Tab-separated table of C-alpha atoms and ligand atoms in Angstrom:
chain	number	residue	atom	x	y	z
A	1	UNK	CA	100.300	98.912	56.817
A	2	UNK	CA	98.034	97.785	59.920
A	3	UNK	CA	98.470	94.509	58.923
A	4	UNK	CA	101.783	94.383	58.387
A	5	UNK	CA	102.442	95.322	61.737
A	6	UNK	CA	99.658	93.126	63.167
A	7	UNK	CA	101.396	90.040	61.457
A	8	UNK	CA	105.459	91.259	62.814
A	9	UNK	CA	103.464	91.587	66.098
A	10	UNK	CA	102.052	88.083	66.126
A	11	UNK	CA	105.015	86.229	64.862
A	12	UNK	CA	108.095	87.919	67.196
A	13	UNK	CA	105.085	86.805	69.516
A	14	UNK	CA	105.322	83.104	68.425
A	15	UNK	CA	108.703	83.245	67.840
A	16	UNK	CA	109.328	84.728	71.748
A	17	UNK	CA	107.073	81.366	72.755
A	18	UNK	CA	109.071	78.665	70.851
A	19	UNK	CA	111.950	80.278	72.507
A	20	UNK	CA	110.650	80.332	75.862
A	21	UNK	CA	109.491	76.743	75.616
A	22	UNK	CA	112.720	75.276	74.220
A	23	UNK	CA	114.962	77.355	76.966
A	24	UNK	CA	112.120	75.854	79.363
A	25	UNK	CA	112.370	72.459	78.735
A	26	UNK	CA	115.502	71.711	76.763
A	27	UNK	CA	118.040	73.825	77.833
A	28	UNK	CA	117.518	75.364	81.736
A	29	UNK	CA	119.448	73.037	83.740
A	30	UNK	CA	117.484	72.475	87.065
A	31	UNK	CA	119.547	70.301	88.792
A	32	UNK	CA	121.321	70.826	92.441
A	33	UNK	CA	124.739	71.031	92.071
A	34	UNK	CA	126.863	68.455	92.633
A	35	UNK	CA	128.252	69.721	96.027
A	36	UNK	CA	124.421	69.763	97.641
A	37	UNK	CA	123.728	66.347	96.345
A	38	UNK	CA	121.978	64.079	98.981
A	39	UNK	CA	121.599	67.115	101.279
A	40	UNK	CA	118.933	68.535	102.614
A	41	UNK	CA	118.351	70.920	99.706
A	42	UNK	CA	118.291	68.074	97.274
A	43	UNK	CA	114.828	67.517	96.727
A	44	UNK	CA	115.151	63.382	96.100
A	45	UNK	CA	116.043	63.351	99.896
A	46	UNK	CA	112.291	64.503	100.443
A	47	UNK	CA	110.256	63.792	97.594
A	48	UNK	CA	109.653	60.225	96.236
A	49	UNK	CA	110.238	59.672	92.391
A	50	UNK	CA	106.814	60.520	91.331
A	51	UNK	CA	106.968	63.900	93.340
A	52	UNK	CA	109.952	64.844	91.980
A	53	UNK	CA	108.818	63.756	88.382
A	54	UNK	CA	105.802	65.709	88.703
A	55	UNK	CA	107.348	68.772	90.191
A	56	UNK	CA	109.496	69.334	87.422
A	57	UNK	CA	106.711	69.038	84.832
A	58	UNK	CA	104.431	71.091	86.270
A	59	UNK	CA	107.200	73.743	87.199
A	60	UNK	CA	107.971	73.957	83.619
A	61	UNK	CA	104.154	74.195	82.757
A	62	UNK	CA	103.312	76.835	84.627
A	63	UNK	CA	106.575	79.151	83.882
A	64	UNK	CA	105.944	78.671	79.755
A	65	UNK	CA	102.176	79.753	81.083
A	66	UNK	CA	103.620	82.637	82.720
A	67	UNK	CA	106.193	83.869	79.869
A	68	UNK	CA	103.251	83.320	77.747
A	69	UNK	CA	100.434	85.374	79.412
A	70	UNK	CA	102.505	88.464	79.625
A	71	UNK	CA	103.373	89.354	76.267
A	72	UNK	CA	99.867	87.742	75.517
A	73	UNK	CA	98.425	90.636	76.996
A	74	UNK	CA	100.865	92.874	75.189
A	75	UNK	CA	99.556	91.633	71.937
A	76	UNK	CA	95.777	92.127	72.810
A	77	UNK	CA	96.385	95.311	73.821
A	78	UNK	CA	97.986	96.027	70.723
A	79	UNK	CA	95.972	94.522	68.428
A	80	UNK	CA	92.705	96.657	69.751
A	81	UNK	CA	94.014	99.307	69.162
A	82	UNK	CA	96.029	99.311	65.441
A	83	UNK	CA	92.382	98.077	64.080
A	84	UNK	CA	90.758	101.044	65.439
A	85	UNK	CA	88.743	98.448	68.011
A	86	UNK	CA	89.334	100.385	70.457
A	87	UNK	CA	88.171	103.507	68.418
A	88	UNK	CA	84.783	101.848	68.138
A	89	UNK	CA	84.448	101.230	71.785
A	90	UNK	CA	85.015	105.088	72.258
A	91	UNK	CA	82.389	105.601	69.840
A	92	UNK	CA	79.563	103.720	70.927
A	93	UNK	CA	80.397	105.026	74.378
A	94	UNK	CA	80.124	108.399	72.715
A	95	UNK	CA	76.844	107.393	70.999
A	96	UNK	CA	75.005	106.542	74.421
A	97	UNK	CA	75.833	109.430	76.461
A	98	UNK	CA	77.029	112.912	77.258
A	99	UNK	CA	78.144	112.819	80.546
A	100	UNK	CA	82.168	111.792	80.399
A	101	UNK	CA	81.545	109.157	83.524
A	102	UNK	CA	78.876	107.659	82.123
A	103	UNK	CA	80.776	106.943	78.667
A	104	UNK	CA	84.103	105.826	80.596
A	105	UNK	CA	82.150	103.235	82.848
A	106	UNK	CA	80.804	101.912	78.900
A	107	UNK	CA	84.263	102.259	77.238
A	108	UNK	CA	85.642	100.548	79.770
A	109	UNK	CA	83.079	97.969	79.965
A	110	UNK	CA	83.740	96.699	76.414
A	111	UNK	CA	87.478	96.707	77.277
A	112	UNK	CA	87.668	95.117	80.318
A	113	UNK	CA	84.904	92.401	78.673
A	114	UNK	CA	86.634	91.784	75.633
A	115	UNK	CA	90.327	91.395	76.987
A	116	UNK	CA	88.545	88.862	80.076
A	117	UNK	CA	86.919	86.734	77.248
A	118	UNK	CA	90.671	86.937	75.199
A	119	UNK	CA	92.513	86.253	78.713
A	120	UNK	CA	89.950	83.570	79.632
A	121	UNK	CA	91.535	80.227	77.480
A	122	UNK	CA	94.647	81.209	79.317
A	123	UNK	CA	93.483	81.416	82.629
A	124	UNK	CA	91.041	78.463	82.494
A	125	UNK	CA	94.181	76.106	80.828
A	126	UNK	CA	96.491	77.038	83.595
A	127	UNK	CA	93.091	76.140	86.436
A	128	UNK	CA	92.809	72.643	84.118
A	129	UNK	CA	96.289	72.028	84.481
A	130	UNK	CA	96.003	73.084	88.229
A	131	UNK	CA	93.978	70.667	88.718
A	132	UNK	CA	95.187	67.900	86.784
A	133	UNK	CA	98.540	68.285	89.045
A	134	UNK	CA	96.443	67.865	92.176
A	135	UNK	CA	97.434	71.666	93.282
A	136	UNK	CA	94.092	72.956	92.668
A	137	UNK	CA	90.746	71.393	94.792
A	138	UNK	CA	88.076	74.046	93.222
A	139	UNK	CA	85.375	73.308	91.387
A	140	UNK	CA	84.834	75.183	88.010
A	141	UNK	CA	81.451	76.514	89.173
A	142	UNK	CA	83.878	77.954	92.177
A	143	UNK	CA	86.634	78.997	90.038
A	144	UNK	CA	84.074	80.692	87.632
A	145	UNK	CA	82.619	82.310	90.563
A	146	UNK	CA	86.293	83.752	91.636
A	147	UNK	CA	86.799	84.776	87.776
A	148	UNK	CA	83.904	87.211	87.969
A	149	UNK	CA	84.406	88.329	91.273
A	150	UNK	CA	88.130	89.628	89.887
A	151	UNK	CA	86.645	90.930	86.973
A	152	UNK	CA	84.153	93.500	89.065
A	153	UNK	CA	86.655	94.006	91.628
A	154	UNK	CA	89.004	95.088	89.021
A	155	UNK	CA	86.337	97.133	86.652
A	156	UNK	CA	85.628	98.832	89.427
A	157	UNK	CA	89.124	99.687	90.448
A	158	UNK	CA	89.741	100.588	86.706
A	159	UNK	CA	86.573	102.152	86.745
A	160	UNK	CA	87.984	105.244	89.355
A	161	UNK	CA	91.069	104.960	88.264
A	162	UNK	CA	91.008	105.303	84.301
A	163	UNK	CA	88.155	107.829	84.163
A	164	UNK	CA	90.189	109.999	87.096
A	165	UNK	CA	93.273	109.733	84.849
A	166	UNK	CA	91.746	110.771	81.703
A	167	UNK	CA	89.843	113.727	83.251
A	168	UNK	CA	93.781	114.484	84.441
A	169	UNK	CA	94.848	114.324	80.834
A	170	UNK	CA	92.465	116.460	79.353
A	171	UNK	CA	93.015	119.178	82.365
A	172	UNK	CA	96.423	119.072	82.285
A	173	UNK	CA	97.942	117.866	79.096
A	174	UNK	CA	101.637	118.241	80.121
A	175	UNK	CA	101.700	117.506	83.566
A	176	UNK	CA	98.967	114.786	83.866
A	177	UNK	CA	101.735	112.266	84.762
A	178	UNK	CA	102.834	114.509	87.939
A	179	UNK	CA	99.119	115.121	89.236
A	180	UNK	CA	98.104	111.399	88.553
A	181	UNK	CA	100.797	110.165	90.766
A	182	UNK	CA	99.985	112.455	93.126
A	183	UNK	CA	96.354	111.589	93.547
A	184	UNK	CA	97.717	107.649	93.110
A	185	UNK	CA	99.781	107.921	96.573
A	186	UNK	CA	96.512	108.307	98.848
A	187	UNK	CA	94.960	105.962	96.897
A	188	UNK	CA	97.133	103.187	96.889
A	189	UNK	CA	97.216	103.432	101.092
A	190	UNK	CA	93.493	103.642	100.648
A	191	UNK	CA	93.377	100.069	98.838
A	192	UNK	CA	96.256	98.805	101.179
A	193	UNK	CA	94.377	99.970	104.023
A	194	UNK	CA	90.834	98.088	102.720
A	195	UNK	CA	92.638	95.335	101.160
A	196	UNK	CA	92.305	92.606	104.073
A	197	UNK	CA	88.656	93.796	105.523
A	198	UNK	CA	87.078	94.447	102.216
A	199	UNK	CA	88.590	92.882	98.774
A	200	UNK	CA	90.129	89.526	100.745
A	201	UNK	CA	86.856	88.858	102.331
A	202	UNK	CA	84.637	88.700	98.687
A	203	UNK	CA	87.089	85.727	97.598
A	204	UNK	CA	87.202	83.741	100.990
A	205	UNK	CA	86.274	83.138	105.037
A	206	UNK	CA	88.606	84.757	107.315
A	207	UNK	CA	88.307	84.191	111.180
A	208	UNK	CA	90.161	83.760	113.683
A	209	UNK	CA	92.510	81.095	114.523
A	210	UNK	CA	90.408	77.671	115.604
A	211	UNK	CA	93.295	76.043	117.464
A	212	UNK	CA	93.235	77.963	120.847
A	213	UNK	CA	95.827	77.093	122.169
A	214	UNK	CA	98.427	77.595	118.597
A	215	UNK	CA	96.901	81.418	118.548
A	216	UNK	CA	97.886	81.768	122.018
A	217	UNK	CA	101.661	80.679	121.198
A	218	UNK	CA	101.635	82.355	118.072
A	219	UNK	CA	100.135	85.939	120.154
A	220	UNK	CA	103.199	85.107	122.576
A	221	UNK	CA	105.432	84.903	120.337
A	222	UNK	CA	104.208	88.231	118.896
A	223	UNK	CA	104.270	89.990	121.828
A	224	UNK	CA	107.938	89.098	122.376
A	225	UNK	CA	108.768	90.845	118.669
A	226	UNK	CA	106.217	94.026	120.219
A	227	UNK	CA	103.508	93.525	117.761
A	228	UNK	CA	100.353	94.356	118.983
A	229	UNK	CA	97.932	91.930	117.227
A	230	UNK	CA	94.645	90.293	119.095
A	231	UNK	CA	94.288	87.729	116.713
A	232	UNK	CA	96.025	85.585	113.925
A	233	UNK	CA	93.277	84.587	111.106
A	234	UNK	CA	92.748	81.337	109.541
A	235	UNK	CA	91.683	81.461	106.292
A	236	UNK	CA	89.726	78.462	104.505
A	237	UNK	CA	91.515	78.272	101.565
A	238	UNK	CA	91.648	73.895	101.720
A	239	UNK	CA	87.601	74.139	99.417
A	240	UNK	CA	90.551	75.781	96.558
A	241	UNK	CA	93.945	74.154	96.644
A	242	UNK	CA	96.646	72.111	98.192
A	243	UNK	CA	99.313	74.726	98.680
A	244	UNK	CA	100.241	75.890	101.637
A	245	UNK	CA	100.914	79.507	102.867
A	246	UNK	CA	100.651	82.358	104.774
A	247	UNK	CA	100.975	86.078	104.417
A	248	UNK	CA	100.757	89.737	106.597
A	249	UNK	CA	98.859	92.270	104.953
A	250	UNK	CA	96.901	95.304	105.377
A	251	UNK	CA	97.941	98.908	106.775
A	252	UNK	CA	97.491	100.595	110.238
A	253	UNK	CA	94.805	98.681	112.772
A	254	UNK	CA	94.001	96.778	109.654
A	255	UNK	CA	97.429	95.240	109.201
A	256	UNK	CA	97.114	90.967	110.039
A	257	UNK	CA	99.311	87.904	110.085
A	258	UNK	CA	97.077	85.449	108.243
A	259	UNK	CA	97.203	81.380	107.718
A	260	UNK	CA	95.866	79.115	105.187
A	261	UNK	CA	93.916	76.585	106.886
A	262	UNK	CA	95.811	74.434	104.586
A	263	UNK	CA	99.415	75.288	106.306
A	264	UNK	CA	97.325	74.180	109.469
A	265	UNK	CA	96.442	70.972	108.347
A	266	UNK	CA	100.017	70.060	106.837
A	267	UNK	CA	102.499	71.279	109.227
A	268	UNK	CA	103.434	70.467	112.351
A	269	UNK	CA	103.324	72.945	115.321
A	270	UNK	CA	107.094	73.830	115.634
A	271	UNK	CA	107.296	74.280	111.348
A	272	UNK	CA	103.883	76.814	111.789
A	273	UNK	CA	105.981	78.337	114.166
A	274	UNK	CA	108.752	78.872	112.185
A	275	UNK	CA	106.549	80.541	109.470
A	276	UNK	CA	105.119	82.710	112.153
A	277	UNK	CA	108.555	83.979	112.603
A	278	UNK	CA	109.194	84.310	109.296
A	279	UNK	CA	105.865	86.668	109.092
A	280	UNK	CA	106.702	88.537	112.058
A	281	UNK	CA	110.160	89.298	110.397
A	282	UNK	CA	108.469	90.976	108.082
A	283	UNK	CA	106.299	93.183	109.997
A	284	UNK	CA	109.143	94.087	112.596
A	285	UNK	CA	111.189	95.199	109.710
A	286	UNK	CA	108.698	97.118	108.420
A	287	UNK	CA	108.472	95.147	104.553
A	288	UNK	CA	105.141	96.505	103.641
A	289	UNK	CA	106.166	100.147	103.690
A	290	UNK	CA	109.531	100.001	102.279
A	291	UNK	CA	107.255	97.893	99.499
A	292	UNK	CA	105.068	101.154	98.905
A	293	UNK	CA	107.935	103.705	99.530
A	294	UNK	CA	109.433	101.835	96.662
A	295	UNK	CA	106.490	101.339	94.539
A	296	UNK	CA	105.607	105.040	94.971
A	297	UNK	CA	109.247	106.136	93.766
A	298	UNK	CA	108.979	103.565	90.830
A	299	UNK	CA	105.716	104.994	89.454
A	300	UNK	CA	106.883	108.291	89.236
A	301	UNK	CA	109.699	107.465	87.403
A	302	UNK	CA	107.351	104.983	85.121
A	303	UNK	CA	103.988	107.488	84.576
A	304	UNK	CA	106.919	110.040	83.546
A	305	UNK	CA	107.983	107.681	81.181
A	306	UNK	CA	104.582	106.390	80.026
A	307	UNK	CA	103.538	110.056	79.362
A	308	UNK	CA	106.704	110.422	76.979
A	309	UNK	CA	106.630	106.998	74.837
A	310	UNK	CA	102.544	107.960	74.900
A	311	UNK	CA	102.788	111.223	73.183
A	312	UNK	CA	105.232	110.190	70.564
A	313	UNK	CA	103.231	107.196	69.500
A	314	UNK	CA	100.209	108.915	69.463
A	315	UNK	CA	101.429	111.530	67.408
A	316	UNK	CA	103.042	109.162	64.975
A	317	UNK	CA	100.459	106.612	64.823
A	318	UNK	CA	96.993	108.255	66.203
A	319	UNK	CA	95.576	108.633	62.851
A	320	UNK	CA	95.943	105.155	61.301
A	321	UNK	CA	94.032	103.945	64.918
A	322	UNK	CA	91.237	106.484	64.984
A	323	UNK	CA	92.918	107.656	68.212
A	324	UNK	CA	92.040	111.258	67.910
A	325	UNK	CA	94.355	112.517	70.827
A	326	UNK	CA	96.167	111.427	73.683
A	327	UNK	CA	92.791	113.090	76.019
A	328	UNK	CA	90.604	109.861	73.748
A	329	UNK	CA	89.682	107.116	75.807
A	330	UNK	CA	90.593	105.148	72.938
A	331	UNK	CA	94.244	105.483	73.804
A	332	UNK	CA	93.536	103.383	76.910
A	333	UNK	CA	95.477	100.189	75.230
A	334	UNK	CA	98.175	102.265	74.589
A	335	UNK	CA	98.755	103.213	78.316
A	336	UNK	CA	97.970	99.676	79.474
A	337	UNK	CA	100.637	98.465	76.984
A	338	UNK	CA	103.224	101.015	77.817
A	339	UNK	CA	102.682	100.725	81.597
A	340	UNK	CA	102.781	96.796	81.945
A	341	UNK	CA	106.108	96.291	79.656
A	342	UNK	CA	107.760	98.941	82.183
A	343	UNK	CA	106.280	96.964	84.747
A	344	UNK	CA	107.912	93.310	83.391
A	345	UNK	CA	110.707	95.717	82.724
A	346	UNK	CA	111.510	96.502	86.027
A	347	UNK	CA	110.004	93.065	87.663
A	348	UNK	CA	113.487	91.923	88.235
A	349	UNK	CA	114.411	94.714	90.117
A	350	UNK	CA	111.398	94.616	91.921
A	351	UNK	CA	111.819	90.663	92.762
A	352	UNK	CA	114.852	91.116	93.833
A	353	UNK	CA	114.600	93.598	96.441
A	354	UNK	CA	111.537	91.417	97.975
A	355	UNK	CA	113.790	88.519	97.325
A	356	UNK	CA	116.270	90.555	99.993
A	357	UNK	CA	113.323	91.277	102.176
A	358	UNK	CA	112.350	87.702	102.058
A	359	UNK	CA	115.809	86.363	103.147
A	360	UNK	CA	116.014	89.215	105.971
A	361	UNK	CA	112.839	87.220	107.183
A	362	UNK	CA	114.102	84.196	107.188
A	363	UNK	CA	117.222	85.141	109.057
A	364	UNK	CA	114.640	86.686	111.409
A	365	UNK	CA	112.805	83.304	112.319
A	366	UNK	CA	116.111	81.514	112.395
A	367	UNK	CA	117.723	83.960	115.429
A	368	UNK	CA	113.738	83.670	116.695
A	369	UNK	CA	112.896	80.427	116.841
A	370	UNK	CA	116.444	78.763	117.095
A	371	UNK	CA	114.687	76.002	115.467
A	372	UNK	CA	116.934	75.049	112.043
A	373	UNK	CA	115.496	71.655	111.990
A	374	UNK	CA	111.855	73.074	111.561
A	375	UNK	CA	113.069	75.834	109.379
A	376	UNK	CA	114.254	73.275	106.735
A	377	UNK	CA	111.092	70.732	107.295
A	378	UNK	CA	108.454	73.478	107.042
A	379	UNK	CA	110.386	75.021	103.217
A	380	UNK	CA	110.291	71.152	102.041
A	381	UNK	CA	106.871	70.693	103.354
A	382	UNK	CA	105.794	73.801	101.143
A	383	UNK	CA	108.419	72.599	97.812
A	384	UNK	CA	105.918	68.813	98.068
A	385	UNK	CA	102.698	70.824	98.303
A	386	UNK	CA	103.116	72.880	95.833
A	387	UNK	CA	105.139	70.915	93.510
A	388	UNK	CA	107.730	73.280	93.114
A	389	UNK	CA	111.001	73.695	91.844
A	390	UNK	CA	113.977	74.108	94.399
A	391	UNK	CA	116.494	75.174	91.751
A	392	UNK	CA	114.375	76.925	89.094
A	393	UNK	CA	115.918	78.345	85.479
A	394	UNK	CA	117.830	81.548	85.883
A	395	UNK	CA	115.228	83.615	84.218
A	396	UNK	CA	112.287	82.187	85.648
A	397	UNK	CA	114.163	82.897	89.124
A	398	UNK	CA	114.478	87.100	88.426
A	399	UNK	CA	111.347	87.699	86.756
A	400	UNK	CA	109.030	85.067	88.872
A	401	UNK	CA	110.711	84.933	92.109
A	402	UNK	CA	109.817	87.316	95.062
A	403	UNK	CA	111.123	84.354	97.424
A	404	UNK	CA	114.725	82.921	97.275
A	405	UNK	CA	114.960	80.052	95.669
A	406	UNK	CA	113.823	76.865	97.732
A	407	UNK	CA	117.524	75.873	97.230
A	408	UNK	CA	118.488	79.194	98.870
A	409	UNK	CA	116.656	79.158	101.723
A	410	UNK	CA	117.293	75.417	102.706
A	411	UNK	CA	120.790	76.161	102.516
A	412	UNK	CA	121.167	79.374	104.640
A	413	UNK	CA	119.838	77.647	107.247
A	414	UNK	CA	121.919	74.395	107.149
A	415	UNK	CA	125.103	76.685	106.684
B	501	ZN	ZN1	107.878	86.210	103.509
């Protein structure tokens, strides 16, 4: 029986590949319409023949790598636990201790272990392919070092978070879902809040801006949008890749516009400008807390859910898994599996309303800056960089995109 379903899982998961990869490459059609052709959103008017030859095949690379890696994940998840893996985790955690932390921070070691070394031909074939595309300047020794940085950062998140959750379930075996998500609301601000002064700082150098004189036009600029920031940071981000970017982040007094040195290097003044505005369209309108508002709403709805499609499983399946009860650490796949198909589930929703928030930004710089011409150079600057697609595959666009479409945003602004 266990096998049975391990082999249905495995081949609807090759099957879903071949699919993905012929939709990918044979059928999408990626090309600008024939109205837009030889404008400004036509990427052969700013990328040579070899950019635009390259572009396409690493676009399509790294979208089969990301329809891949999700249900990938599914499948690990899945597979743990039917073969009562997971079961023996629980137990050898059981075997070492009696205090519940100390055999969650074990369980979960062996989890989070095994699915990184499972995850890791993935990861390390998209950072080889990275590289082989010119996108990526690390070293493996320095992408290595990032890989276990993530992996502690996020055993340690999982760490609070798991054993909290199943000390919830045990307490309250109805209602965990409603008392998780309300301990999960101060906790997400929390990690909002420390994101930028604690997490961002173990991966790279922040300080603030070099060029003197840019900070003091970009702090000018801010002040005329009322946002009270003392500095804009630079981040060196050039010792890692070739893309170029730049983000706002944090909560509160730790909320910061930030800039890839790279986006320094690349653009000119007037297009770093532009994505200044862009950034401080964001904050003005407030983004980041509709983002959690939204999120917040969304995981009540999804732990509900998660609680219901949990209990039925369990009680259907438990046995044949050595998953004693729902309270059993050992369910843990079972929850990560439920919670991150609702999560691709509701990914184009989610895109999509940051795809809105994202064009509200841009409309912001445009009425800003009043600069069109260094609104379009600075999104065809980042389309060359980063090898990217300005008219990407339907699908790829509402489950990968939290931008418009490069084609999009050329286009409102040359309308
Ligand atoms: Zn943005």
């Amino acid at each position: 029986m266990i096998r049975k379903w391990a082999f249905r899982a495995i081949v609807l998961y090759l099957l879903f590949g071949i699919a993905m990869y012929a939709y990918l490459f044979f059928f999408a059609n990626t090309a600008v319409p024939e109205a837009l052709r030889g404008t400004a959103v036509d990427p052969a008017t700013f990328l040579n023949g070899r950019e635009l030859m390259l572009s396409e095949d690493y676009s399509r690379i790294r979208n089969l790598l990301f329809f891949l890696a999700t249900p990938y994940e599914w499948l690990f998840y899945f597979l743990i636990l039917i073969f009562g893996v997971s079961a023996t985790f629980e137990r050898w955690a059981n075997h070492t201790s009696k205090f519940y932390v100390i055999r969650s921070a074990i369980y979960l070691f062996w989890l989070s272990l095994t699915s990184f070394i499972i995850m890791f031909p993935l990861s390390y074939l998209s950072f080889t392919i990275s590289k082989s595309y010119q996108i990526s300047t690390q070293t493996f020794s320095g992408w290595m070092k990032d890989k276990l940085i993530d992996f502690w950062v996020s055993y340690g998140t999982m760490f609070v978070v798991i054993t909290v959750l199943y000390f919830l379930i045990k307490k309250f075996p109805k209602r965990w879902w409603l008392a998780a998500w309300g301990l999960m609301i101060p906790f997400s601000i929390f990690m909002m809040f420390i994101q930028p002064v604690v997490i961002d700082p173990l991966y790279n150098d922040f300080y603030p801006l070099k060029d003197k004189e840019l900070e003091a036009k970009i702090l000018e600029m801010a002040d005329k949008a009322n946002i009270p920031a003392e500095h804009v940071y630079e981040v060196d981000m050039s010792t890692k890749t070739n893309s170029l970017n730049a983000y706002v982040n944090g909560i509160g007094s730790n909320s910061r516009i930030v800039l890839w040195d790279t986006t320094l290097e690349r653009l000119s003044e007037e297009e770093i400008l532009f994505i200044m505005a862009h950034e401080m369209g964001h904050y003005v309108e407030k983004h980041i807390y509709i983002g959690m508002a939204g999120y917040i709403l969304l995981s009540l709805v999804g732990l509900w859910l998660t609680a219901k499609l949990m209990e039925r499983w369990l009680a259907r399946r438990g046995k044949e898994w050595k998953v004693e009860k729902m309270s059993s650490l050992s369910s843990l796949p079972a929850f990560l599996l439920i919670t991150s198909v609702l999560l691709f589930a509701a990914s184009p929703l989610t895109n999509m309303v940051s795809r809105y928030q994202e064009s509200r930004a841009d409309t912001y710089a445009i009425e800003m800056t009043q600069d069109k011409e260094a609104g379009i150079e600075s999104f065809q600057s980042l389309t060359k960089a980063g090898l990217s697609q300005v008219n990407p595959p339907y699908l790829v666009k509402i489950f990968r995109y939290g931008h418009p479409t490069m084609l999009e945003r050329i286009k409102k602004i040359k309308d």
